[in-house]
């Protein structure tokens, strides 16, 4: 039966049916053929999937991200990032990486971040920075996965929700790896720029006064992750409450500080929020049905058994699971993957002695790497589409960054403390 | 017009949910928690999801793999798209009967501190499926009418 589910899912997926409906269609046989489960249960699962308090954080953070963009904060962050890193070799590429780190604190979606930056920075990277199209696409695409680990990342919220792991701890755990990943990518971009002779964006170091001026303008966005950490540390709010707070925070900045939030922009922000939300929620509801069907058929137990028959060595199990995630990450979009695959494999990893928060950071990062790989990586397609780059050229230009990511992941696996230090100290 | 009414409902629901959670957290912080606030927020969130899902569908946001479709000749691609829509409509129609039964089944169940009838929650699926079927029907007609693009 499990094979039938998997088979149907792949068939529907390949034939181009939306992923969410493919999930629903694949679970039908469990309800029809076994006869023990009335299909009304499927309907109940869909309804119940939305009735979770932690899940309310999703619309709030999506809304807050869209609002922040509408307030004009993005332009200010770009300016600040340029002053900070524009003078380095490979200037605009470095800017895009640092910008992802800063934007991660408000947008929390790698695809959204990548498309925003490709539009904003891509053209001048090629005209002024000396980047080739594919090199620009590579640095933009890889930089965007930083957003996956920086709070408030939607991926981490979904992971915490579906696996019942504390979202607050996940948020805190993502900070150090996020900064580390930024450093790794910047070093790589620097080497690539030196080798290929990409010029820097600013000719000289910015003055301290310029930096301070720009910092003052962007401080409202930069402060948010810090407010979040303090809030969790002292138990002022839960992740959901923090989301609601951030919506008001963004509104206040847009209206009182920058004064750029017009009714039109508010309308647009709501519009994109609702359409993002609809997309994620249909996935969540359908994944709940399939998840239930797979559990009834004892999917997690069978996978666990299969793995433990293969090996008892925890790190080998981990590598196998990560490879599985990488493969499914290549075909499925991030949210679908987190909702569908992580609940099946996380119990195995916990049993092997790994910490769920540590695994969360690792898996969410890895799933996003799937978005960067051919044949169907979503982030890759978004950036390549905007900059008009062929995926083959992209893959070649991306090789050094892949290598950097591989090193980063190894370090992340071998030193759990990198992820666990912040939550252990603060919560 | 139809779309604007739907969007207006969604926007209103979204704003209300944000407000309710914010009020609840402030109330909790000052030491007089309001229990019903989160309950209502979760009920409204469910309805928000239903409306958003349909709006996302109207904007073609429910993504799938286009790898195979993009590599097919235009006429075959169009046929596949029509078949896919029919399959999804079939799924929704199949689920509709159970959503209906479920709504009636859940009616006597009273939920939470407010004793909300369960049907208020579960009616959302009935409405949601009808909304999606309408959207799909419109898209189906549009796809059939437009010539296969070269």
Coordinates of C-alpha atoms in Angstrom, one line a residue:
Chain A
X1 CA 0.0 0.0 0.0
X2 CA 2.8 2.4 0.8
X3 CA 4.3 1.7 -2.6
X4 CA 1.0 2.3 -4.2
X5 CA 0.8 5.7 -2.5
X6 CA 4.3 6.6 -3.6
X7 CA 3.7 5.4 -7.1
X8 CA 0.5 7.4 -7.4
X9 CA 2.1 10.5 -6.0
X10 CA 5.0 10.4 -8.5
X11 CA 2.6 9.8 -11.4
X12 CA 0.4 12.7 -10.5
X13 CA 3.4 14.9 -9.8
X14 CA 5.0 14.2 -13.1
X15 CA 1.8 14.7 -15.1
X16 CA 1.8 18.3 -13.8
X17 CA -1.0 18.2 -11.2
X18 CA -0.4 20.7 -8.5
X19 CA 1.7 19.2 -5.6
X20 CA -1.1 19.7 -3.0
X21 CA -3.7 17.9 -5.1
X22 CA -1.2 15.1 -5.9
X23 CA -0.9 14.6 -2.2
X24 CA -4.7 14.3 -1.8
X25 CA -5.0 12.0 -4.8
X26 CA -2.3 9.7 -3.6
X27 CA -3.9 9.1 -0.2
X28 CA -7.4 8.2 -1.7
X29 CA -6.6 4.5 -2.0
X30 CA -6.0 4.2 1.8
X31 CA -9.5 5.4 2.4
X32 CA -11.2 3.5 -0.4
X33 CA -9.4 0.2 -0.5
X34 CA -8.8 -0.6 3.1
X35 CA -12.4 0.1 4.1
X36 CA -11.4 0.8 7.7
X37 CA -11.1 4.5 7.2
X38 CA -14.2 6.4 6.2
X39 CA -13.3 9.3 3.9
X40 CA -15.0 11.7 6.3
X41 CA -11.8 11.3 8.4
X42 CA -9.9 12.8 5.5
X43 CA -12.1 15.9 5.7
X44 CA -11.7 16.1 9.5
X45 CA -7.9 15.9 9.1
X46 CA -7.9 18.8 6.7
X47 CA -10.0 20.9 9.1
X48 CA -8.0 19.9 12.1
X49 CA -4.7 20.7 10.3
X50 CA -5.5 24.4 10.6
X51 CA -6.6 24.3 14.2
X52 CA -3.1 24.6 15.8
X53 CA -2.1 27.6 17.8
X54 CA 1.6 27.6 16.7
X55 CA 0.5 27.5 13.0
X56 CA -1.1 30.9 13.4
X57 CA 2.5 32.2 13.3
X58 CA 2.6 31.4 9.5
X59 CA 0.1 34.0 8.3
X60 CA 1.5 36.6 10.7
X61 CA 5.1 36.3 9.6
X62 CA 4.2 36.2 5.9
X63 CA 2.0 39.3 6.4
X64 CA 4.7 41.1 8.4
X65 CA 7.3 40.3 5.7
X66 CA 5.1 41.7 3.0
X67 CA 4.3 44.8 5.1
X68 CA 8.0 45.4 5.7
X69 CA 8.6 45.3 2.0
X70 CA 5.8 47.8 1.5
X71 CA 7.2 50.2 4.0
X72 CA 10.3 50.9 1.9
X73 CA 12.7 49.1 4.3
X74 CA 14.2 47.0 1.5
X75 CA 15.8 50.0 -0.3
X76 CA 17.3 51.2 3.0
X77 CA 18.7 47.7 3.7
X78 CA 20.2 47.5 0.2
X79 CA 21.9 50.9 0.9
X80 CA 23.3 49.7 4.2
X81 CA 24.5 46.4 2.8
X82 CA 26.3 48.2 0.0
X83 CA 28.1 50.4 2.4
X84 CA 29.1 47.4 4.6
X85 CA 30.4 45.1 1.9
X86 CA 30.4 46.9 -1.5
X87 CA 34.1 47.7 -1.3
X88 CA 35.0 44.0 -1.1
X89 CA 36.1 42.1 -4.2
X90 CA 33.0 40.9 -6.1
X91 CA 31.1 43.9 -4.5
X92 CA 27.5 43.5 -5.5
X93 CA 27.7 39.7 -5.0
X94 CA 28.8 40.3 -1.4
X95 CA 26.0 42.9 -1.0
X96 CA 23.5 40.3 -2.1
X97 CA 24.7 37.8 0.5
X98 CA 24.7 40.2 3.4
X99 CA 21.3 41.5 2.2
X100 CA 19.9 38.0 2.5
X101 CA 21.1 37.8 6.0
X102 CA 19.4 41.0 6.9
X103 CA 16.2 40.3 4.9
X104 CA 16.0 36.9 6.5
X105 CA 15.0 38.7 9.6
X106 CA 11.9 40.0 8.0
X107 CA 10.9 37.9 4.9
X108 CA 11.7 34.4 5.8
X109 CA 11.3 32.9 2.4
X110 CA 14.2 31.9 0.2
X111 CA 12.3 32.1 -3.1
X112 CA 10.8 35.5 -2.3
X113 CA 14.2 36.7 -1.3
X114 CA 16.0 35.4 -4.4
X115 CA 13.5 36.9 -6.8
X116 CA 13.5 40.3 -5.0
X117 CA 17.3 40.4 -5.1
X118 CA 17.6 39.2 -8.7
X119 CA 15.4 42.0 -9.8
X120 CA 17.0 44.6 -7.6
X121 CA 20.7 43.7 -7.9
X122 CA 21.0 41.3 -10.9
X123 CA 21.2 43.9 -13.7
X124 CA 23.8 46.1 -12.2
X125 CA 25.9 43.1 -11.2
X126 CA 26.3 42.4 -14.9
X127 CA 26.6 45.9 -16.2
X128 CA 28.8 47.4 -13.5
X129 CA 30.2 44.5 -11.5
X130 CA 31.7 42.5 -14.3
X131 CA 29.7 39.4 -13.4
X132 CA 28.7 37.1 -16.1
X133 CA 24.9 36.2 -16.1
X134 CA 25.5 32.8 -14.7
X135 CA 27.9 33.9 -12.0
X136 CA 25.4 36.6 -10.9
X137 CA 22.6 34.0 -10.8
X138 CA 24.7 31.6 -8.8
X139 CA 25.6 34.1 -6.1
X140 CA 22.0 35.4 -5.9
X141 CA 20.5 32.0 -5.6
X142 CA 22.9 30.7 -3.0
X143 CA 22.7 33.8 -0.9
X144 CA 19.0 33.4 -0.6
X145 CA 19.1 30.1 1.4
X146 CA 20.5 32.1 4.4
X147 CA 16.9 33.3 5.0
X148 CA 15.9 29.7 5.7
X149 CA 17.8 29.7 9.0
X150 CA 17.4 33.3 10.2
X151 CA 14.4 33.9 12.4
X152 CA 11.5 34.2 11.6
X153 CA 12.0 31.6 8.9
X154 CA 8.7 30.1 7.6
X155 CA 10.5 26.8 7.0
X156 CA 11.4 26.6 10.7
X157 CA 7.9 27.4 11.8
X158 CA 6.5 24.7 9.5
X159 CA 9.1 22.2 10.8
X160 CA 8.3 23.1 14.4
X161 CA 4.6 22.8 13.8
X162 CA 4.6 19.4 12.0
X163 CA 7.2 17.8 14.3
X164 CA 6.1 19.3 17.5
X165 CA 9.4 21.0 18.2
X166 CA 9.6 24.3 20.0
X167 CA 9.5 27.1 17.4
X168 CA 11.2 29.5 19.8
X169 CA 14.2 27.1 20.2
X170 CA 14.4 26.5 16.4
X171 CA 14.5 30.3 15.8
X172 CA 17.3 30.8 18.3
X173 CA 19.2 27.8 17.0
X174 CA 19.2 29.1 13.4
X175 CA 21.1 32.3 14.3
X176 CA 24.7 31.1 14.6
X177 CA 24.4 28.7 11.5
X178 CA 22.9 31.6 9.5
X179 CA 25.8 33.9 10.3
X180 CA 28.3 31.1 9.7
X181 CA 26.7 30.3 6.3
X182 CA 26.9 34.0 5.4
X183 CA 30.6 34.0 6.2
X184 CA 31.2 30.8 4.1
X185 CA 29.4 32.2 1.1
X186 CA 31.1 35.6 1.3
X187 CA 34.5 33.9 1.4
X188 CA 33.6 31.8 -1.6
X189 CA 32.3 34.9 -3.5
X190 CA 35.5 36.7 -2.6
X191 CA 37.7 33.8 -4.1
X192 CA 35.5 33.6 -7.2
X193 CA 35.7 37.4 -7.7
X194 CA 39.5 37.4 -7.3
X195 CA 39.9 34.6 -9.8
X196 CA 37.5 36.0 -12.4
X197 CA 38.4 39.7 -11.9
X198 CA 34.9 41.0 -10.8
X199 CA 35.3 44.5 -9.6
X200 CA 34.1 45.9 -6.3
X201 CA 31.1 48.1 -6.2
X202 CA 32.4 51.0 -4.1
X203 CA 35.9 52.4 -4.9
X204 CA 36.8 53.3 -1.4
X205 CA 35.8 52.4 2.2
X206 CA 32.7 54.2 3.3
X207 CA 33.2 56.8 6.1
X208 CA 32.0 56.0 9.5
X209 CA 29.5 58.8 9.4
X210 CA 28.0 57.3 6.2
X211 CA 27.7 53.9 7.8
X212 CA 26.1 55.3 10.9
X213 CA 23.6 57.3 8.9
X214 CA 22.6 54.3 6.9
X215 CA 22.5 52.1 10.0
X216 CA 20.1 54.5 11.7
X217 CA 17.8 54.2 8.7
X218 CA 17.8 50.4 8.6
X219 CA 17.9 49.8 12.4
X220 CA 14.2 49.1 12.5
X221 CA 14.5 46.0 10.4
X222 CA 17.8 44.9 11.9
X223 CA 16.4 45.3 15.4
X224 CA 13.6 42.8 14.8
X225 CA 15.4 39.5 15.3
X226 CA 17.0 41.0 18.4
X227 CA 13.6 41.9 19.8
X228 CA 12.5 38.4 19.0
X229 CA 15.4 36.9 20.9
X230 CA 14.8 39.1 24.0
X231 CA 11.1 38.3 23.9
X232 CA 11.8 34.5 23.9
X233 CA 14.5 34.8 26.5
X234 CA 12.2 36.5 29.0
X235 CA 9.1 34.6 27.9
X236 CA 7.3 37.8 26.9
X237 CA 5.8 36.1 23.9
X238 CA 5.3 32.9 22.0
X239 CA 6.2 32.6 18.4
X240 CA 2.6 33.2 17.4
X241 CA 2.3 36.3 19.5
X242 CA 5.6 37.5 18.2
X243 CA 4.1 37.3 14.7
X244 CA 1.1 39.4 15.6
X245 CA 3.4 41.9 17.3
X246 CA 5.6 42.1 14.2
X247 CA 2.6 42.9 12.1
X248 CA 1.9 45.9 14.3
X249 CA 5.6 46.8 14.4
X250 CA 5.8 46.8 10.6
X251 CA 2.6 48.9 10.4
X252 CA 4.0 51.4 12.9
X253 CA 7.3 51.8 11.1
X254 CA 5.6 52.2 7.8
X255 CA 3.2 54.8 9.1
X256 CA 5.2 56.8 11.6
X257 CA 8.9 56.2 10.9
X258 CA 9.3 56.0 7.1
X259 CA 5.9 57.3 6.2
X260 CA 5.9 55.5 3.0
X261 CA 3.1 53.0 3.7
X262 CA 0.1 54.1 1.6
X263 CA -3.3 52.4 1.4
X264 CA -2.4 51.1 -2.0
X265 CA 0.8 49.5 -0.7
X266 CA -1.2 48.0 2.3
X267 CA -3.6 46.6 -0.2
X268 CA -0.8 45.0 -2.2
X269 CA 0.8 43.6 0.9
X270 CA -2.5 42.0 1.9
X271 CA -3.1 40.6 -1.5
X272 CA 0.3 38.8 -1.7
X273 CA -0.1 37.6 1.9
X274 CA -3.4 36.0 1.1
X275 CA -2.2 34.3 -2.0
X276 CA 1.0 33.0 -0.3
X277 CA -1.1 31.8 2.6
X278 CA -3.5 30.0 0.4
X279 CA -0.7 28.2 -1.3
X280 CA 0.9 27.0 1.9
X281 CA -2.3 26.1 3.7
X282 CA -3.6 23.9 0.9
X283 CA -0.3 22.1 1.1
X284 CA -0.6 21.8 4.9
X285 CA -4.1 20.5 4.7
X286 CA -3.4 17.9 2.0
X287 CA -0.2 16.9 3.6
X288 CA -2.1 16.2 6.8
X289 CA -4.3 13.7 5.0
X290 CA -1.4 12.0 3.3
X291 CA 0.6 12.1 6.5
X292 CA -2.3 10.4 8.3
X293 CA -2.7 7.7 5.6
X294 CA 1.1 7.0 5.7
X295 CA 1.0 6.7 9.5
X296 CA -2.0 4.3 9.4
X297 CA 0.0 2.2 7.0
X298 CA 2.9 2.4 9.4
X299 CA 5.2 4.3 7.0
X300 CA 7.6 5.7 9.6
X301 CA 8.0 2.4 11.4
X302 CA 8.8 0.7 8.1
X303 CA 11.3 3.3 7.1
X304 CA 12.9 3.2 10.5
X305 CA 13.1 -0.6 10.3
X306 CA 14.6 -0.5 6.9
X307 CA 17.3 2.0 8.0
X308 CA 18.2 0.2 11.2
X309 CA 18.5 -3.1 9.2
X310 CA 21.0 -1.4 7.0
X311 CA 23.1 0.1 9.7
X312 CA 23.2 0.9 13.4
X313 CA 25.8 3.7 13.1
X314 CA 24.0 7.0 13.9
X315 CA 26.0 9.1 11.5
X316 CA 25.5 6.7 8.7
X317 CA 21.7 6.8 9.4
X318 CA 21.9 10.6 9.4
X319 CA 23.8 10.8 6.1
X320 CA 21.3 8.4 4.5
X321 CA 18.4 10.5 5.7
X322 CA 20.0 13.7 4.5
X323 CA 20.6 12.1 1.0
X324 CA 17.0 11.1 0.9
X325 CA 16.0 14.7 1.8
X326 CA 18.3 16.1 -0.8
X327 CA 16.8 13.9 -3.5
X328 CA 13.2 14.8 -2.5
X329 CA 14.3 18.5 -2.2
X330 CA 15.3 18.4 -5.8
X331 CA 11.8 17.5 -6.8
X332 CA 9.6 19.1 -4.2
X333 CA 9.3 22.7 -3.1
X334 CA 10.6 23.5 0.5
X335 CA 7.3 23.7 2.3
X336 CA 6.0 20.5 0.8
X337 CA 9.2 18.7 1.7
X338 CA 9.2 19.9 5.3
X339 CA 5.6 18.9 5.8
X340 CA 5.8 15.6 4.0
X341 CA 9.3 14.1 4.6
X342 CA 10.6 15.4 7.9
X343 CA 7.9 13.9 10.1
X344 CA 8.6 10.5 8.6
X345 CA 12.4 10.6 9.2
X346 CA 12.7 12.7 12.3
X347 CA 11.7 9.9 14.7
X348 CA 14.4 7.7 13.3
X349 CA 17.0 10.4 13.9
X350 CA 15.8 11.1 17.4
X351 CA 16.0 7.4 18.2
X352 CA 19.6 7.4 16.9
X353 CA 20.4 10.0 19.5
X354 CA 20.2 13.3 17.6
X355 CA 18.7 16.4 18.9
X356 CA 15.4 17.5 17.1
X357 CA 16.3 21.2 17.1
X358 CA 19.8 20.5 15.6
X359 CA 18.2 18.2 13.0
X360 CA 15.6 20.9 12.2
X361 CA 18.2 23.4 11.3
X362 CA 20.1 20.9 9.3
X363 CA 17.1 19.5 7.4
X364 CA 15.6 22.9 6.6
X365 CA 18.9 24.1 5.2
X366 CA 19.3 21.0 3.2
X367 CA 15.8 21.1 1.8
X368 CA 16.6 24.6 0.5
X369 CA 19.7 23.4 -1.2
X370 CA 17.4 21.1 -3.1
X371 CA 15.8 24.3 -4.5
X372 CA 19.2 25.2 -6.0
X373 CA 19.7 22.0 -8.0
X374 CA 18.6 20.9 -11.4
X375 CA 16.3 19.6 -12.8
X376 CA 13.6 21.4 -11.0
X377 CA 15.0 23.5 -8.1
X378 CA 12.5 26.3 -7.5
X379 CA 15.0 28.9 -6.4
X380 CA 17.3 28.2 -9.3
X381 CA 14.4 28.5 -11.7
X382 CA 13.2 31.7 -10.2
X383 CA 16.6 33.4 -10.5
X384 CA 17.5 31.9 -13.9
X385 CA 14.2 32.9 -15.2
X386 CA 14.6 36.5 -14.1
X387 CA 18.2 36.8 -15.4
X388 CA 17.7 34.7 -18.4
X389 CA 20.4 32.1 -17.6
X390 CA 20.4 28.5 -18.8
X391 CA 20.4 25.9 -16.0
X392 CA 23.5 24.2 -17.3
X393 CA 25.5 27.4 -17.2
X394 CA 24.1 28.0 -13.7
X395 CA 25.3 24.7 -12.5
X396 CA 28.9 25.3 -13.6
X397 CA 29.0 28.8 -12.0
X398 CA 27.4 27.3 -8.9
X399 CA 30.1 24.6 -8.3
X400 CA 32.3 26.6 -5.9
X401 CA 29.2 27.6 -3.8
X402 CA 28.1 24.0 -3.7
X403 CA 31.5 23.0 -2.3
X404 CA 31.2 25.8 0.3
X405 CA 27.8 24.5 1.3
X406 CA 29.1 21.0 1.6
X407 CA 31.8 22.1 4.0
X408 CA 29.2 24.2 5.9
X409 CA 26.9 21.2 6.3
X410 CA 29.7 18.9 7.5
X411 CA 30.6 21.4 10.2
X412 CA 27.0 21.8 11.2
X413 CA 26.6 18.1 11.5
X414 CA 29.8 17.5 13.5
X415 CA 29.3 20.4 15.9
X416 CA 25.7 20.3 17.3
X417 CA 26.7 23.1 19.7
X418 CA 26.7 25.6 16.8
X419 CA 22.9 25.1 16.6
X420 CA 22.2 24.3 20.2
X421 CA 24.3 26.9 22.0
X422 CA 21.9 29.8 21.7
X423 CA 18.7 27.9 22.7
X424 CA 20.5 26.1 25.5
X425 CA 21.8 29.4 26.9
X426 CA 18.7 31.5 26.4
X427 CA 15.7 29.3 26.9
Chain B
X1 CA -16.6 41.9 -8.6
X2 CA -16.8 38.3 -7.4
X3 CA -13.1 38.2 -6.8
X4 CA -13.1 41.5 -4.9
X5 CA -15.8 40.3 -2.5
X6 CA -13.8 37.2 -1.9
X7 CA -10.6 39.2 -1.4
X8 CA -12.4 41.6 0.9
X9 CA -13.6 38.7 3.1
X10 CA -10.1 37.3 3.3
X11 CA -8.5 40.7 4.1
X12 CA -11.1 41.3 6.9
X13 CA -10.6 37.8 8.3
X14 CA -6.8 38.3 8.3
X15 CA -7.0 41.6 10.0
X16 CA -9.4 40.2 12.6
X17 CA -7.2 37.2 13.4
X18 CA -4.2 39.4 13.9
X19 CA -6.2 41.7 16.2
X20 CA -7.6 38.8 18.2
X21 CA -4.2 37.3 18.9
X22 CA -2.7 40.6 19.7
X23 CA -5.5 41.4 22.1
X24 CA -5.2 38.0 23.7
X25 CA -1.5 38.3 24.2
X26 CA -1.8 41.8 25.8
X27 CA -4.6 40.5 28.0
X28 CA -2.4 37.6 29.0
X29 CA 0.5 39.8 29.8
X30 CA -1.5 42.1 32.1
X31 CA -2.9 39.1 33.9
X32 CA -6.4 38.8 32.7
X33 CA -6.4 36.3 29.9
X34 CA -9.3 36.1 27.5
X35 CA -10.0 32.5 26.6
X36 CA -12.5 33.1 23.8
X37 CA -10.2 35.3 21.8
X38 CA -7.9 32.5 20.6
X39 CA -10.8 30.2 20.0
X40 CA -12.4 32.7 17.7
X41 CA -9.1 33.4 16.0
X42 CA -8.6 29.8 15.2
X43 CA -12.1 29.4 13.8
X44 CA -11.7 32.5 11.7
X45 CA -8.2 31.4 10.6
X46 CA -9.8 28.2 9.2
X47 CA -12.2 30.3 7.1
X48 CA -9.4 32.6 6.1
X49 CA -7.5 29.5 4.8
X50 CA -10.4 28.3 2.7
X51 CA -10.9 31.7 1.0
X52 CA -7.2 32.2 0.5
X53 CA -6.8 28.7 -1.0
X54 CA -9.5 29.6 -3.6
X55 CA -7.9 33.0 -4.3
X56 CA -4.5 31.4 -4.7
X57 CA -6.1 29.0 -7.2
X58 CA -7.5 31.9 -9.2
X59 CA -3.9 33.2 -9.5
X60 CA -2.5 29.8 -10.3
X61 CA -0.3 29.7 -7.2
X62 CA -0.8 26.0 -6.5
X63 CA 2.4 24.9 -8.2
X64 CA 3.2 21.6 -9.8
X65 CA 6.0 20.1 -11.8
X66 CA 6.0 21.6 -15.3
X67 CA 9.0 19.6 -16.5
X68 CA 7.0 17.1 -18.6
X69 CA 4.3 19.6 -19.6
X70 CA 6.8 22.1 -21.0
X71 CA 8.4 19.5 -23.2
X72 CA 5.2 18.3 -24.8
X73 CA 3.9 19.5 -28.2
X74 CA 1.4 22.3 -27.6
X75 CA -1.7 20.3 -28.4
X76 CA -0.8 17.4 -26.2
X77 CA 0.1 19.9 -23.4
X78 CA -3.3 21.5 -23.6
X79 CA -5.0 18.1 -23.5
X80 CA -2.9 17.1 -20.5
X81 CA -3.9 20.4 -18.7
X82 CA -7.6 19.7 -19.4
X83 CA -7.2 16.2 -18.1
X84 CA -5.4 17.3 -15.0
X85 CA -8.1 19.8 -14.2
X86 CA -10.8 17.2 -14.7
X87 CA -8.9 14.9 -12.3
X88 CA -8.7 17.5 -9.6
X89 CA -12.3 18.4 -10.1
X90 CA -13.1 14.7 -9.8
X91 CA -11.2 14.5 -6.5
X92 CA -13.0 17.6 -5.2
X93 CA -16.4 16.2 -6.2
X94 CA -15.6 12.9 -4.5
X95 CA -14.6 14.7 -1.4
X96 CA -17.6 17.0 -1.5
X97 CA -20.1 14.3 -0.5
X98 CA -18.0 13.4 2.6
X99 CA -17.5 17.0 3.5
X100 CA -21.3 17.3 3.5
X101 CA -21.9 14.2 5.6
X102 CA -19.1 15.4 7.9
X103 CA -20.6 18.8 8.4
X104 CA -23.9 17.2 9.6
X105 CA -22.1 14.7 11.6
X106 CA -20.1 17.4 13.4
X107 CA -23.0 19.7 14.1
X108 CA -23.9 18.3 17.6
X109 CA -20.3 18.5 18.8
X110 CA -19.8 21.7 20.9
X111 CA -16.3 23.0 20.9
X112 CA -14.3 24.9 23.6
X113 CA -15.3 27.4 26.1
X114 CA -17.8 29.0 23.7
X115 CA -19.5 25.7 22.9
X116 CA -19.3 26.5 19.2
X117 CA -21.1 23.9 17.1
X118 CA -18.6 21.8 15.2
X119 CA -20.5 22.4 11.9
X120 CA -19.3 26.0 12.0
X121 CA -15.8 24.6 11.6
X122 CA -16.6 21.8 9.2
X123 CA -18.9 23.7 6.9
X124 CA -15.7 25.5 5.7
X125 CA -14.8 22.4 3.7
X126 CA -18.1 22.3 1.9
X127 CA -17.8 25.9 1.0
X128 CA -14.1 25.6 0.1
X129 CA -14.8 22.7 -2.3
X130 CA -17.6 24.5 -4.0
X131 CA -15.4 27.6 -4.4
X132 CA -12.6 25.6 -5.9
X133 CA -14.9 23.7 -8.2
X134 CA -16.3 27.0 -9.5
X135 CA -12.7 28.4 -10.1
X136 CA -11.6 25.2 -11.8
X137 CA -14.7 25.2 -14.0
X138 CA -13.9 28.8 -15.1
X139 CA -10.3 27.9 -15.8
X140 CA -11.3 24.7 -17.7
X141 CA -13.6 26.7 -20.0
X142 CA -10.8 29.3 -20.5
X143 CA -8.2 26.6 -21.3
X144 CA -10.4 24.9 -23.8
X145 CA -11.3 28.2 -25.5
X146 CA -7.8 29.5 -26.0
X147 CA -5.8 28.0 -28.8
X148 CA -2.9 25.8 -27.8
X149 CA 0.1 28.2 -27.7
X150 CA 3.0 27.3 -30.0

